[in-house]
mmCIF file of C-alpha atoms in Angstrom:
data_model
loop_
_atom_site.group_PDB
_atom_site.id
_atom_site.type_symbol
_atom_site.label_atom_id
_atom_site.label_comp_id
_atom_site.label_asym_id
_atom_site.label_seq_id
_atom_site.Cartn_x
_atom_site.Cartn_y
_atom_site.Cartn_z
ATOM 1 C CA UNK P 1 120.913 198.805 362.025
ATOM 2 C CA UNK P 2 121.357 195.445 360.307
ATOM 3 C CA UNK P 3 119.633 195.319 356.951
ATOM 4 C CA UNK P 4 118.609 192.145 355.131
ATOM 5 C CA UNK P 5 120.607 191.161 352.091
ATOM 6 C CA UNK P 6 118.225 191.279 349.139
ATOM 7 C CA UNK P 7 118.344 188.673 346.422
ATOM 8 C CA UNK P 8 118.432 190.351 343.044
ATOM 9 C CA UNK P 9 118.065 187.623 340.450
ATOM 10 C CA UNK P 10 120.327 187.215 337.428
ATOM 11 C CA UNK P 11 123.917 188.374 337.488
ATOM 12 C CA UNK P 12 123.423 190.716 334.548
ATOM 13 C CA UNK P 13 120.833 192.511 336.669
ATOM 14 C CA UNK P 14 123.394 193.252 339.367
ATOM 15 C CA UNK P 15 121.649 195.478 341.868
ATOM 16 C CA UNK P 16 122.595 199.132 342.138
ATOM 17 C CA UNK P 17 123.624 201.130 345.170
ATOM 18 C CA UNK P 18 124.198 204.808 345.778
ATOM 19 C CA UNK P 19 127.413 206.318 346.984
ATOM 20 C CA UNK P 20 126.524 209.563 348.703
ATOM 21 C CA UNK P 21 123.327 211.240 347.612
ATOM 22 C CA UNK P 22 123.358 210.518 343.897
ATOM 23 C CA UNK P 23 126.221 208.438 342.468
ATOM 24 C CA UNK P 24 124.661 205.145 341.395
ATOM 25 C CA UNK P 25 126.989 202.177 340.914
ATOM 26 C CA UNK P 26 126.730 198.403 340.742
ATOM 27 C CA UNK P 27 126.491 196.861 344.208
ATOM 28 C CA UNK P 28 129.818 195.153 343.569
ATOM 29 C CA UNK P 29 132.530 197.034 341.734
ATOM 30 C CA UNK P 30 135.581 195.785 339.902
ATOM 31 C CA UNK P 31 138.999 196.588 341.326
ATOM 32 C CA UNK P 32 141.236 196.728 338.265
ATOM 33 C CA UNK P 33 144.588 196.957 340.065
ATOM 34 C CA UNK P 34 145.437 193.270 339.976
ATOM 35 C CA UNK P 35 145.224 193.078 336.197
ATOM 36 C CA UNK P 36 148.552 194.861 335.951
ATOM 37 C CA UNK P 37 149.968 195.492 339.414
ATOM 38 C CA UNK P 38 150.520 193.914 342.809
ATOM 39 C CA UNK P 39 149.906 190.230 342.070
ATOM 40 C CA UNK P 40 152.870 189.167 339.995
ATOM 41 C CA UNK P 41 153.553 189.754 336.320
ATOM 42 C CA UNK P 42 150.774 191.745 334.634
ATOM 43 C CA UNK P 43 148.157 189.922 332.619
ATOM 44 C CA UNK P 44 148.732 190.290 328.880
ATOM 45 C CA UNK P 45 146.910 193.355 327.611
ATOM 46 C CA UNK P 46 144.436 191.507 325.393
ATOM 47 C CA UNK P 47 143.463 189.233 328.272
ATOM 48 C CA UNK P 48 143.129 192.129 330.698
ATOM 49 C CA UNK P 49 140.861 193.985 328.293
ATOM 50 C CA UNK P 50 138.765 190.836 327.983
ATOM 51 C CA UNK P 51 138.382 190.588 331.758
ATOM 52 C CA UNK P 52 137.061 194.170 331.970
ATOM 53 C CA UNK P 53 134.643 193.516 329.105
ATOM 54 C CA UNK P 54 133.451 190.328 330.812
ATOM 55 C CA UNK P 55 132.765 192.337 333.964
ATOM 56 C CA UNK P 56 130.746 194.803 331.893
ATOM 57 C CA UNK P 57 128.685 191.978 330.421
ATOM 58 C CA UNK P 58 127.952 190.688 333.931
ATOM 59 C CA UNK P 59 126.527 194.020 335.049
ATOM 60 C CA UNK P 60 129.472 195.680 336.750
ATOM 61 C CA UNK P 61 129.263 199.441 336.230
ATOM 62 C CA UNK P 62 131.864 200.622 338.767
ATOM 63 C CA UNK P 63 135.573 200.315 337.946
ATOM 64 C CA UNK P 64 138.434 201.415 340.200
ATOM 65 C CA UNK P 65 142.035 202.223 339.287
ATOM 66 C CA UNK P 66 144.841 204.622 340.295
ATOM 67 C CA UNK P 67 147.709 206.543 338.768
ATOM 68 C CA UNK P 68 150.231 204.464 340.742
ATOM 69 C CA UNK P 69 149.015 201.043 339.626
ATOM 70 C CA UNK P 70 151.899 200.451 337.239
ATOM 71 C CA UNK P 71 153.339 196.958 337.009
ATOM 72 C CA UNK P 72 155.220 195.123 334.316
ATOM 73 C CA UNK P 73 154.415 192.701 331.536
ATOM 74 C CA UNK P 74 156.370 189.515 330.973
ATOM 75 C CA UNK P 75 158.637 191.329 328.510
ATOM 76 C CA UNK P 76 159.525 193.915 331.177
ATOM 77 C CA UNK P 77 157.533 196.798 329.667
ATOM 78 C CA UNK P 78 155.300 198.981 331.836
ATOM 79 C CA UNK P 79 151.735 197.832 332.463
ATOM 80 C CA UNK P 80 149.828 201.058 333.132
ATOM 81 C CA UNK P 81 146.470 200.317 334.708
ATOM 82 C CA UNK P 82 144.792 203.628 333.881
ATOM 83 C CA UNK P 83 145.629 203.249 330.189
ATOM 84 C CA UNK P 84 144.132 199.768 330.249
ATOM 85 C CA UNK P 85 140.960 200.895 331.994
ATOM 86 C CA UNK P 86 140.526 203.841 329.662
ATOM 87 C CA UNK P 87 140.918 201.729 326.539
ATOM 88 C CA UNK P 88 138.449 199.130 327.784
ATOM 89 C CA UNK P 89 135.773 201.535 328.991
ATOM 90 C CA UNK P 90 135.851 204.498 326.599
ATOM 91 C CA UNK P 91 133.377 202.866 324.186
ATOM 92 C CA UNK P 92 130.981 202.371 327.123
ATOM 93 C CA UNK P 93 131.554 205.725 328.786
ATOM 94 C CA UNK P 94 127.885 206.592 329.350
ATOM 95 C CA UNK P 95 127.215 203.280 331.061
ATOM 96 C CA UNK P 96 130.067 203.096 333.547
ATOM 97 C CA UNK P 97 131.496 204.890 336.563
ATOM 98 C CA UNK P 98 135.270 205.246 336.554
ATOM 99 C CA UNK P 99 137.072 205.935 339.815
ATOM 100 C CA UNK P 100 140.757 206.718 340.067
ATOM 101 C CA UNK P 101 143.066 208.143 342.673
ATOM 102 C CA UNK P 102 145.840 210.726 342.926
ATOM 103 C CA UNK P 103 147.971 212.366 345.550
ATOM 104 C CA UNK P 104 150.663 209.785 346.236
ATOM 105 C CA UNK P 105 153.749 208.396 344.597
ATOM 106 C CA UNK P 106 155.939 205.430 345.432
ATOM 107 C CA UNK P 107 159.629 205.914 346.129
ATOM 108 C CA UNK P 108 162.352 203.520 344.966
ATOM 109 C CA UNK P 109 161.565 201.226 347.900
ATOM 110 C CA UNK P 110 157.840 201.247 347.082
ATOM 111 C CA UNK P 111 157.096 203.327 350.153
ATOM 112 C CA UNK P 112 154.191 205.751 349.988
ATOM 113 C CA UNK P 113 154.975 209.453 349.623
ATOM 114 C CA UNK P 114 151.745 211.465 349.954
ATOM 115 C CA UNK P 115 151.439 214.796 348.162
ATOM 116 C CA UNK P 116 148.162 216.625 348.633
ATOM 117 C CA UNK P 117 149.244 220.033 347.407
ATOM 118 C CA UNK P 118 146.593 221.440 345.048
ATOM 119 C CA UNK P 119 149.100 221.870 342.228
ATOM 120 C CA UNK P 120 150.205 218.244 342.613
ATOM 121 C CA UNK P 121 146.617 216.987 342.680
ATOM 122 C CA UNK P 122 145.865 218.987 339.545
ATOM 123 C CA UNK P 123 148.885 217.528 337.771
ATOM 124 C CA UNK P 124 147.904 214.010 338.815
ATOM 125 C CA UNK P 125 144.323 214.535 337.687
ATOM 126 C CA UNK P 126 145.285 215.914 334.301
ATOM 127 C CA UNK P 127 147.727 213.057 333.719
ATOM 128 C CA UNK P 128 145.022 210.525 334.638
ATOM 129 C CA UNK P 129 142.620 212.106 332.159
ATOM 130 C CA UNK P 130 145.327 211.989 329.520
ATOM 131 C CA UNK P 131 146.198 208.345 330.182
ATOM 132 C CA UNK P 132 142.564 207.235 330.076
ATOM 133 C CA UNK P 133 141.747 209.611 327.185
ATOM 134 C CA UNK P 134 138.544 210.793 328.793
ATOM 135 C CA UNK P 135 137.259 214.286 329.597
ATOM 136 C CA UNK P 136 135.837 213.682 333.061
ATOM 137 C CA UNK P 137 136.523 211.285 335.928
ATOM 138 C CA UNK P 138 133.357 210.216 337.718
ATOM 139 C CA UNK P 139 134.857 209.718 341.177
ATOM 140 C CA UNK P 140 138.288 211.068 342.053
ATOM 141 C CA UNK P 141 139.900 210.029 345.335
ATOM 142 C CA UNK P 142 142.700 211.640 347.235
ATOM 143 C CA UNK P 143 144.693 208.433 347.570
ATOM 144 C CA UNK P 144 146.185 209.191 350.974
ATOM 145 C CA UNK P 145 145.902 212.275 353.209
ATOM 146 C CA UNK P 146 149.034 214.388 353.265
ATOM 147 C CA UNK P 147 149.944 215.370 356.856
ATOM 148 C CA UNK P 148 151.433 218.620 355.531
ATOM 149 C CA UNK P 149 148.279 219.768 353.698
ATOM 150 C CA UNK P 150 145.051 220.690 355.480
ATOM 151 C CA UNK P 151 141.905 218.831 354.372
ATOM 152 C CA UNK P 152 140.167 222.146 353.668
ATOM 153 C CA UNK P 153 142.842 222.986 351.106
ATOM 154 C CA UNK P 154 142.368 219.647 349.369
ATOM 155 C CA UNK P 155 138.592 220.075 349.428
ATOM 156 C CA UNK P 156 138.861 223.505 347.825
ATOM 157 C CA UNK P 157 141.017 222.072 345.047
ATOM 158 C CA UNK P 158 138.476 219.318 344.425
ATOM 159 C CA UNK P 159 135.708 221.917 344.295
ATOM 160 C CA UNK P 160 137.601 223.713 341.537
ATOM 161 C CA UNK P 161 138.031 220.452 339.610
ATOM 162 C CA UNK P 162 134.282 219.849 339.833
ATOM 163 C CA UNK P 163 133.491 223.369 338.614
ATOM 164 C CA UNK P 164 135.873 222.869 335.701
ATOM 165 C CA UNK P 165 134.138 219.628 334.730
ATOM 166 C CA UNK P 166 137.257 217.524 335.224
ATOM 167 C CA UNK P 167 135.620 215.392 337.922
ATOM 168 C CA UNK P 168 132.008 214.766 338.909
ATOM 169 C CA UNK P 169 132.437 213.625 342.519
ATOM 170 C CA UNK P 170 135.328 213.241 344.929
ATOM 171 C CA UNK P 171 136.338 211.153 347.863
ATOM 172 C CA UNK P 172 139.062 210.338 350.368
ATOM 173 C CA UNK P 173 140.918 207.056 350.547
ATOM 174 C CA UNK P 174 142.382 205.913 353.873
ATOM 175 C CA UNK P 175 141.282 209.043 355.774
ATOM 176 C CA UNK P 176 140.596 209.457 359.485
ATOM 177 C CA UNK P 177 137.236 210.549 360.906
ATOM 178 C CA UNK P 178 138.514 214.065 361.600
ATOM 179 C CA UNK P 179 140.002 214.390 358.135
ATOM 180 C CA UNK P 180 136.785 213.203 356.493
ATOM 181 C CA UNK P 181 134.646 215.561 358.558
ATOM 182 C CA UNK P 182 136.778 218.601 357.767
ATOM 183 C CA UNK P 183 137.167 217.761 354.084
ATOM 184 C CA UNK P 184 133.442 217.135 353.693
ATOM 185 C CA UNK P 185 132.670 220.555 355.158
ATOM 186 C CA UNK P 186 134.783 222.160 352.425
ATOM 187 C CA UNK P 187 133.395 220.196 349.471
ATOM 188 C CA UNK P 188 130.825 217.443 349.807
ATOM 189 C CA UNK P 189 132.472 213.993 349.819
ATOM 190 C CA UNK P 190 130.664 211.259 347.936
ATOM 191 C CA UNK P 191 132.658 208.241 349.096
ATOM 192 C CA UNK P 192 135.451 207.065 351.339
ATOM 193 C CA UNK P 193 137.605 204.147 350.232
ATOM 194 C CA UNK P 194 139.302 201.971 352.838
ATOM 195 C CA UNK P 195 140.382 198.418 353.481
ATOM 196 C CA UNK P 196 137.487 196.339 354.810
ATOM 197 C CA UNK P 197 136.898 192.627 355.121
ATOM 198 C CA UNK P 198 136.109 190.038 357.757
ATOM 199 C CA UNK P 199 139.814 190.123 358.592
ATOM 200 C CA UNK P 200 140.162 193.895 358.576
ATOM 201 C CA UNK P 201 137.306 195.474 360.484
ATOM 202 C CA UNK P 202 138.867 198.514 362.159
ATOM 203 C CA UNK P 203 137.350 200.904 359.625
ATOM 204 C CA UNK P 204 133.893 200.087 360.940
ATOM 205 C CA UNK P 205 134.707 202.901 363.382
ATOM 206 C CA UNK P 206 134.048 205.293 360.478
ATOM 207 C CA UNK P 207 130.531 204.031 359.831
ATOM 208 C CA UNK P 208 128.680 206.404 362.201
ATOM 209 C CA UNK P 209 130.180 209.554 360.662
ATOM 210 C CA UNK P 210 129.690 208.234 357.141
ATOM 211 C CA UNK P 211 126.041 207.525 357.881
ATOM 212 C CA UNK P 212 125.573 210.932 359.456
ATOM 213 C CA UNK P 213 127.160 212.769 356.520
ATOM 214 C CA UNK P 214 125.599 210.548 353.812
ATOM 215 C CA UNK P 215 128.959 209.343 352.491
ATOM 216 C CA UNK P 216 129.334 205.991 350.754
ATOM 217 C CA UNK P 217 131.987 203.413 351.618
ATOM 218 C CA UNK P 218 134.053 201.672 348.951
ATOM 219 C CA UNK P 219 135.718 198.587 350.411
ATOM 220 C CA UNK P 220 139.026 197.567 348.886
ATOM 221 C CA UNK P 221 140.594 194.155 349.540
ATOM 222 C CA UNK P 222 137.157 192.809 350.595
ATOM 223 C CA UNK P 223 138.460 189.253 350.382
ATOM 224 C CA UNK P 224 141.628 190.012 352.368
ATOM 225 C CA UNK P 225 143.658 189.985 349.155
ATOM 226 C CA UNK P 226 142.068 186.729 348.055
ATOM 227 C CA UNK P 227 142.602 184.920 351.341
ATOM 228 C CA UNK P 228 138.892 184.643 352.160
ATOM 229 C CA UNK P 229 138.226 182.843 348.899
ATOM 230 C CA UNK P 230 139.766 179.802 350.585
ATOM 231 C CA UNK P 231 141.940 179.186 347.518
ATOM 232 C CA UNK P 232 145.472 180.277 348.255
ATOM 233 C CA UNK P 233 149.077 179.253 348.714
ATOM 234 C CA UNK P 234 151.557 180.096 351.454
ATOM 235 C CA UNK P 235 153.786 183.160 351.265
ATOM 236 C CA UNK P 236 156.785 181.351 349.809
ATOM 237 C CA UNK P 237 154.852 180.487 346.656
ATOM 238 C CA UNK P 238 154.399 184.101 345.552
ATOM 239 C CA UNK P 239 156.875 186.331 343.709
ATOM 240 C CA UNK P 240 158.761 188.299 346.367
ATOM 241 C CA UNK P 241 159.317 191.288 344.080
ATOM 242 C CA UNK P 242 155.966 191.602 342.326
ATOM 243 C CA UNK P 243 153.345 189.941 344.530
ATOM 244 C CA UNK P 244 152.164 191.484 347.813
ATOM 245 C CA UNK P 245 150.948 188.120 349.060
ATOM 246 C CA UNK P 246 154.583 187.077 349.531
ATOM 247 C CA UNK P 247 154.766 189.167 352.709
ATOM 248 C CA UNK P 248 151.153 189.512 353.841
ATOM 249 C CA UNK P 249 150.817 187.855 357.244
ATOM 250 C CA UNK P 250 147.555 186.051 356.535
ATOM 251 C CA UNK P 251 149.461 183.944 353.997
ATOM 252 C CA UNK P 252 152.046 182.856 356.558
ATOM 253 C CA UNK P 253 151.845 179.431 358.162
ATOM 254 C CA UNK P 254 150.834 181.069 361.442
ATOM 255 C CA UNK P 255 148.210 183.222 359.777
ATOM 256 C CA UNK P 256 146.624 180.291 357.985
ATOM 257 C CA UNK P 257 146.532 178.347 361.241
ATOM 258 C CA UNK P 258 144.914 181.167 363.206
ATOM 259 C CA UNK P 259 142.274 181.724 360.535
ATOM 260 C CA UNK P 260 141.353 178.042 360.318
ATOM 261 C CA UNK P 261 138.149 178.281 362.376
ATOM 262 C CA UNK P 262 136.893 181.273 360.405
ATOM 263 C CA UNK P 263 137.655 179.686 357.053
ATOM 264 C CA UNK P 264 135.926 176.450 358.058
ATOM 265 C CA UNK P 265 132.835 178.348 359.222
ATOM 266 C CA UNK P 266 132.629 180.318 355.979
ATOM 267 C CA UNK P 267 133.047 177.130 353.936
ATOM 268 C CA UNK P 268 130.245 175.446 355.886
ATOM 269 C CA UNK P 269 127.906 178.393 355.371
ATOM 270 C CA UNK P 270 128.828 178.507 351.680
ATOM 271 C CA UNK P 271 127.812 174.863 351.267
ATOM 272 C CA UNK P 272 124.492 175.582 352.947
ATOM 273 C CA UNK P 273 123.894 178.536 350.629
ATOM 274 C CA UNK P 274 125.071 176.682 347.525
ATOM 275 C CA UNK P 275 127.694 179.371 347.123
ATOM 276 C CA UNK P 276 131.398 179.888 347.704
ATOM 277 C CA UNK P 277 133.453 181.274 350.593
ATOM 278 C CA UNK P 278 134.204 184.385 348.533
ATOM 279 C CA UNK P 279 130.498 184.975 347.966
ATOM 280 C CA UNK P 280 129.726 184.629 351.669
ATOM 281 C CA UNK P 281 132.467 187.143 352.487
ATOM 282 C CA UNK P 282 131.151 189.682 349.978
ATOM 283 C CA UNK P 283 127.527 189.103 350.984
ATOM 284 C CA UNK P 284 128.493 189.792 354.592
ATOM 285 C CA UNK P 285 129.765 193.234 353.548
ATOM 286 C CA UNK P 286 126.712 193.981 351.425
ATOM 287 C CA UNK P 287 124.457 193.155 354.350
ATOM 288 C CA UNK P 288 126.332 195.405 356.768
ATOM 289 C CA UNK P 289 125.182 198.709 355.241
ATOM 290 C CA UNK P 290 123.249 199.619 352.087
ATOM 291 C CA UNK P 291 125.939 202.159 351.167
ATOM 292 C CA UNK P 292 128.893 199.764 351.200
ATOM 293 C CA UNK P 293 130.270 198.771 347.795
ATOM 294 C CA UNK P 294 133.068 196.171 347.782
ATOM 295 C CA UNK P 295 135.487 196.228 344.849
ATOM 296 C CA UNK P 296 137.086 192.781 344.580
ATOM 297 C CA UNK P 297 139.514 192.303 341.737
ATOM 298 C CA UNK P 298 140.489 189.230 339.784
ATOM 299 C CA UNK P 299 142.242 188.294 336.579
ATOM 300 C CA UNK P 300 140.170 185.115 336.236
ATOM 301 C CA UNK P 301 136.863 185.008 334.346
ATOM 302 C CA UNK P 302 135.262 182.506 336.709
ATOM 303 C CA UNK P 303 136.155 184.585 339.742
ATOM 304 C CA UNK P 304 134.710 187.771 338.231
ATOM 305 C CA UNK P 305 131.402 185.977 337.703
ATOM 306 C CA UNK P 306 131.569 184.370 341.135
ATOM 307 C CA UNK P 307 132.044 187.750 342.793
ATOM 308 C CA UNK P 308 129.106 189.252 340.911
ATOM 309 C CA UNK P 309 126.877 186.391 342.008
ATOM 310 C CA UNK P 310 127.564 187.277 345.645
ATOM 311 C CA UNK P 311 124.806 189.865 345.268
ATOM 312 C CA UNK P 312 122.367 186.937 345.052
ATOM 313 C CA UNK P 313 123.387 185.453 348.406
ATOM 314 C CA UNK P 314 120.977 186.096 351.242
ATOM 315 C CA UNK P 315 122.236 186.125 354.816
ATOM 316 C CA UNK P 316 119.715 186.176 357.639
ATOM 317 C CA UNK P 317 120.064 188.302 360.736
ATOM 318 C CA UNK P 318 120.953 185.161 362.684
ATOM 319 C CA UNK P 319 123.645 184.174 360.176
ATOM 320 C CA UNK P 320 125.151 187.649 360.261
ATOM 321 C CA UNK P 321 125.183 187.535 364.054
ATOM 322 C CA UNK P 322 126.892 184.120 364.004
ATOM 323 C CA UNK P 323 129.607 185.427 361.698
ATOM 324 C CA UNK P 324 130.133 188.538 363.793
ATOM 325 C CA UNK P 325 130.268 186.493 366.997
ATOM 326 C CA UNK P 326 133.001 184.316 365.541
ATOM 327 C CA UNK P 327 134.896 187.367 364.304
ATOM 328 C CA UNK P 328 134.686 188.940 367.758
ATOM 329 C CA UNK P 329 136.261 185.834 369.275
ATOM 330 C CA UNK P 330 139.208 185.790 366.923
ATOM 331 C CA UNK P 331 142.276 187.985 366.659
ATOM 332 C CA UNK P 332 142.654 188.347 362.923
ATOM 333 C CA UNK P 333 142.808 192.065 362.221
ATOM 334 C CA UNK P 334 146.591 192.144 362.498
ATOM 335 C CA UNK P 335 146.639 190.258 359.205
ATOM 336 C CA UNK P 336 145.218 193.177 357.327
ATOM 337 C CA UNK P 337 146.943 196.118 358.932
ATOM 338 C CA UNK P 338 149.979 195.980 356.663
ATOM 339 C CA UNK P 339 148.502 197.904 353.764
ATOM 340 C CA UNK P 340 149.309 197.271 350.139
ATOM 341 C CA UNK P 341 151.862 200.028 349.470
ATOM 342 C CA UNK P 342 149.782 201.584 346.703
ATOM 343 C CA UNK P 343 146.355 201.035 348.240
#
């Protein structure tokens, strides 16, 4: 059922949503990955800390990271995202929800190697706690299902972590419907995290089971890795070694051409709403389901505020239908199917 998008007033009163039965978070979360990984050289530490604090001041309460988000600073030293997030948020621990992920590593070619063995998950969890210097992680995701480990075994491990007080809630990132169903039966899942945007809609197939099981949906790359903001360059302009956009197909000349009609429509609607294309894209997600929480990330102060203000954009039923009709007539999902290696 399509729900109206509710206007919530000032940014610092960012509306709240629930993931699962009881985990309350800001309607828009902050994806911290890009501060230190995936989009070129990492932001200097002092600046990155400032961006997280700015998000806090704007009403963000939900912050997402992962053990594998490790990039490099300009001097070549390691930029460890979990350490950054922990340092920024520890003084505000009672007011924020920290999500991180474990269960994968990247090989020398940056290819994903999943490892869902309970002993590996425990090691990952304990290292995350150590890096962030906190006692409990609010929401801990299995980053990718391991085809060699049954979901029931993973769920049992998560149950033990909850009983030990090391995590409060758990979830699955990038899981199939069957995997989610089986894992949830072993230990109640609070949220599933998957790629979702106007240009990557295949995970809508999970919505019926998530609704049935009362599981929230955390949407990563909600702006198609920045593409839907309408402010981007072509592939060749991004660092081939450190920036995923250098090979993402939506940033190719062909991709930009094929998305032209969609981008023009979003820009037109943004002008009518006195907003921005990014805000329209995020508002579209918020209006889809009341249990969807997008987690856009940015290293720019203005963009962090802009994303938060998307919660104030109202889209009517007719406007949502117009967007969906245009999406149904386009063939854009191929642009999003090449996942970020560490997402």
